[in-house]
Coordinates of C-alpha atoms in Angstrom, one line a residue:
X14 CA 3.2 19.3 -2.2
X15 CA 2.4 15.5 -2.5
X16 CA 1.0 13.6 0.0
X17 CA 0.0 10.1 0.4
X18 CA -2.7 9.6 3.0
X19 CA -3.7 5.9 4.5
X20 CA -6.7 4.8 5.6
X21 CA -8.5 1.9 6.7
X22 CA -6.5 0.2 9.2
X23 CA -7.7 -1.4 12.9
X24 CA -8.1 -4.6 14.4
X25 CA -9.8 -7.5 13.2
X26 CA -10.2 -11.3 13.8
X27 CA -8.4 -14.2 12.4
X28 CA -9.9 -15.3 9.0
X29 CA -11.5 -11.4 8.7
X30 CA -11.3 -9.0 6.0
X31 CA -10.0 -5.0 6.2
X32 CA -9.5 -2.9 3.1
X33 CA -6.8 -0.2 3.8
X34 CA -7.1 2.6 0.7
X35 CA -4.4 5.4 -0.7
X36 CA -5.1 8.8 -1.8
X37 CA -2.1 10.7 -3.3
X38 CA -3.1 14.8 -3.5
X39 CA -1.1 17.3 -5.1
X40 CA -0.7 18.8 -8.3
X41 CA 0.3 15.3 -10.1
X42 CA 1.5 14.4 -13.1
X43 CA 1.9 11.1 -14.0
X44 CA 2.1 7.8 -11.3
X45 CA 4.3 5.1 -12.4
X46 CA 3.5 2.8 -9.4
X47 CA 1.9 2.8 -6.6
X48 CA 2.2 -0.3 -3.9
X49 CA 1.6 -1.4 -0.2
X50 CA 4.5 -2.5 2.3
X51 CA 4.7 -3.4 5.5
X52 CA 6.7 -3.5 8.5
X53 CA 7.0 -6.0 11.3
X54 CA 8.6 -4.7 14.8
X55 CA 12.5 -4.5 14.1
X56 CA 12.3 -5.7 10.4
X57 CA 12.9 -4.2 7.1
X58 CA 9.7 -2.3 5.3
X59 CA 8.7 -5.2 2.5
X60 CA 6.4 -5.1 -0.2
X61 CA 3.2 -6.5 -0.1
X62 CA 1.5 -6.3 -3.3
X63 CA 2.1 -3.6 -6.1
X64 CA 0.8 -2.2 -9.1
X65 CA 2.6 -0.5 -11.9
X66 CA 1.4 1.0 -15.2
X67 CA -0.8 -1.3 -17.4
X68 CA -2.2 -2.8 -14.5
X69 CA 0.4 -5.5 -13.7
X70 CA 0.3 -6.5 -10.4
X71 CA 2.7 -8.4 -8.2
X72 CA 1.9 -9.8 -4.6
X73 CA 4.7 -11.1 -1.6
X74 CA 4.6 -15.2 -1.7
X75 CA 2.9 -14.5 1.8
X76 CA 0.1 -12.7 1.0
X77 CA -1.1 -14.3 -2.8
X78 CA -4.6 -15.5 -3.2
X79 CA -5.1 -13.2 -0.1
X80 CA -4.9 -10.0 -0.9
X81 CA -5.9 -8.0 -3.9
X82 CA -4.9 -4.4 -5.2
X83 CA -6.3 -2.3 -7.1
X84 CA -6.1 1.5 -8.4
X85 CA -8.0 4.0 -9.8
X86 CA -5.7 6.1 -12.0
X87 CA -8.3 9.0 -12.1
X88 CA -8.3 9.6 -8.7
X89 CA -4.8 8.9 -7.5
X90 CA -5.9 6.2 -5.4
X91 CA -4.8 3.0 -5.0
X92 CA -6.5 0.2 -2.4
X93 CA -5.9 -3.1 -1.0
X94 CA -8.2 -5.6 -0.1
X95 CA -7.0 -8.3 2.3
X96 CA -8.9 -11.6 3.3
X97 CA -8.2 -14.4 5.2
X98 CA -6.6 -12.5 7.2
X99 CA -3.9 -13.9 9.9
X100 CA -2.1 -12.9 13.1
X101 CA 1.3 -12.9 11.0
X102 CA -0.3 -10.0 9.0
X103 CA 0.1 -7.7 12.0
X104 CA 2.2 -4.7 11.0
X105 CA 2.2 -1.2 10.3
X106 CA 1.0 -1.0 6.4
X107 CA 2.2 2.0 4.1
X108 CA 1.7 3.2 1.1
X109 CA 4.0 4.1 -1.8
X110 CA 3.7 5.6 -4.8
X111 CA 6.3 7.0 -7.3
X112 CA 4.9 9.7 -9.5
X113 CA 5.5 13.0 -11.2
X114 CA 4.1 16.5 -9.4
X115 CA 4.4 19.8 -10.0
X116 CA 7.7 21.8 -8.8
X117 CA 9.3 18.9 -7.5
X118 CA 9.2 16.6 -10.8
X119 CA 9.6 13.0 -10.3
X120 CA 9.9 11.2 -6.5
X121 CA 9.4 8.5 -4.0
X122 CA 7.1 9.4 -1.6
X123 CA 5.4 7.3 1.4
X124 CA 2.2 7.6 4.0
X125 CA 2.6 7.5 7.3
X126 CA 1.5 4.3 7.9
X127 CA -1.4 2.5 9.3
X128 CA -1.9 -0.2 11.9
X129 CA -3.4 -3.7 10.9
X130 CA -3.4 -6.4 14.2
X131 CA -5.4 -9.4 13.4
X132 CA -6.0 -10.8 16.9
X133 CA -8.3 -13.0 18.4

């Protein structure tokens, strides 16, 4: 069974950095993307930044110049690095990744989320 685990979240300053990482486990196949969104208290889930295969990258308007991801395609993992960070970036962060696994073929599947406040 696949299952996307979050870490790295907590609390950190105006201006700080946090780096919040991704591992997918399961028996997988293939990942055709994997990307961060986030949710503000009663809002939609949005994206954040995202990265599909080939490496191409896309980032909100909010968050570009900021916030930087990555993956390693070895290890299922996929990371994002955020600086300069502000109190508007407070939310709950999740992972996504769609993919191929064994048994259950292709699917959408999320983390559980992880809290980011940046408060002074």
């Amino acid at each position: 069974q696949v299952q996307l685990v979050e870490s790295g979240g907590g609390m950190v300053q105006p201006g700080g950095s946090l780096r919040l990482s991704c591992a997918a486990s399961g028996t997988i196949f293939s990942v055709n993307y994997m990307g961060w969104y986030r949710q503000f208290p009663g809002k939609e889930r949005e994206l954040v930044a995202r990265i599909i295969n080939g490496g191409i990258t896309n980032y909100a308007d909010s968050v570009k110049g900021r916030f930087t991801i990555s993956r390693d395609n070895a290890k299922n993992t996929v990371s994002l690095q955020m600086n300069s960070l502000k109190p508007e970036d407070t939310a709950v962060y999740y992972c996504n990744a769609k993919l191929t696994a064994f048994m259950t073929g292709y699917g959408d599947y999320w983390g559980k989320g992880t809290l980011v406040t940046v408060s002074s």
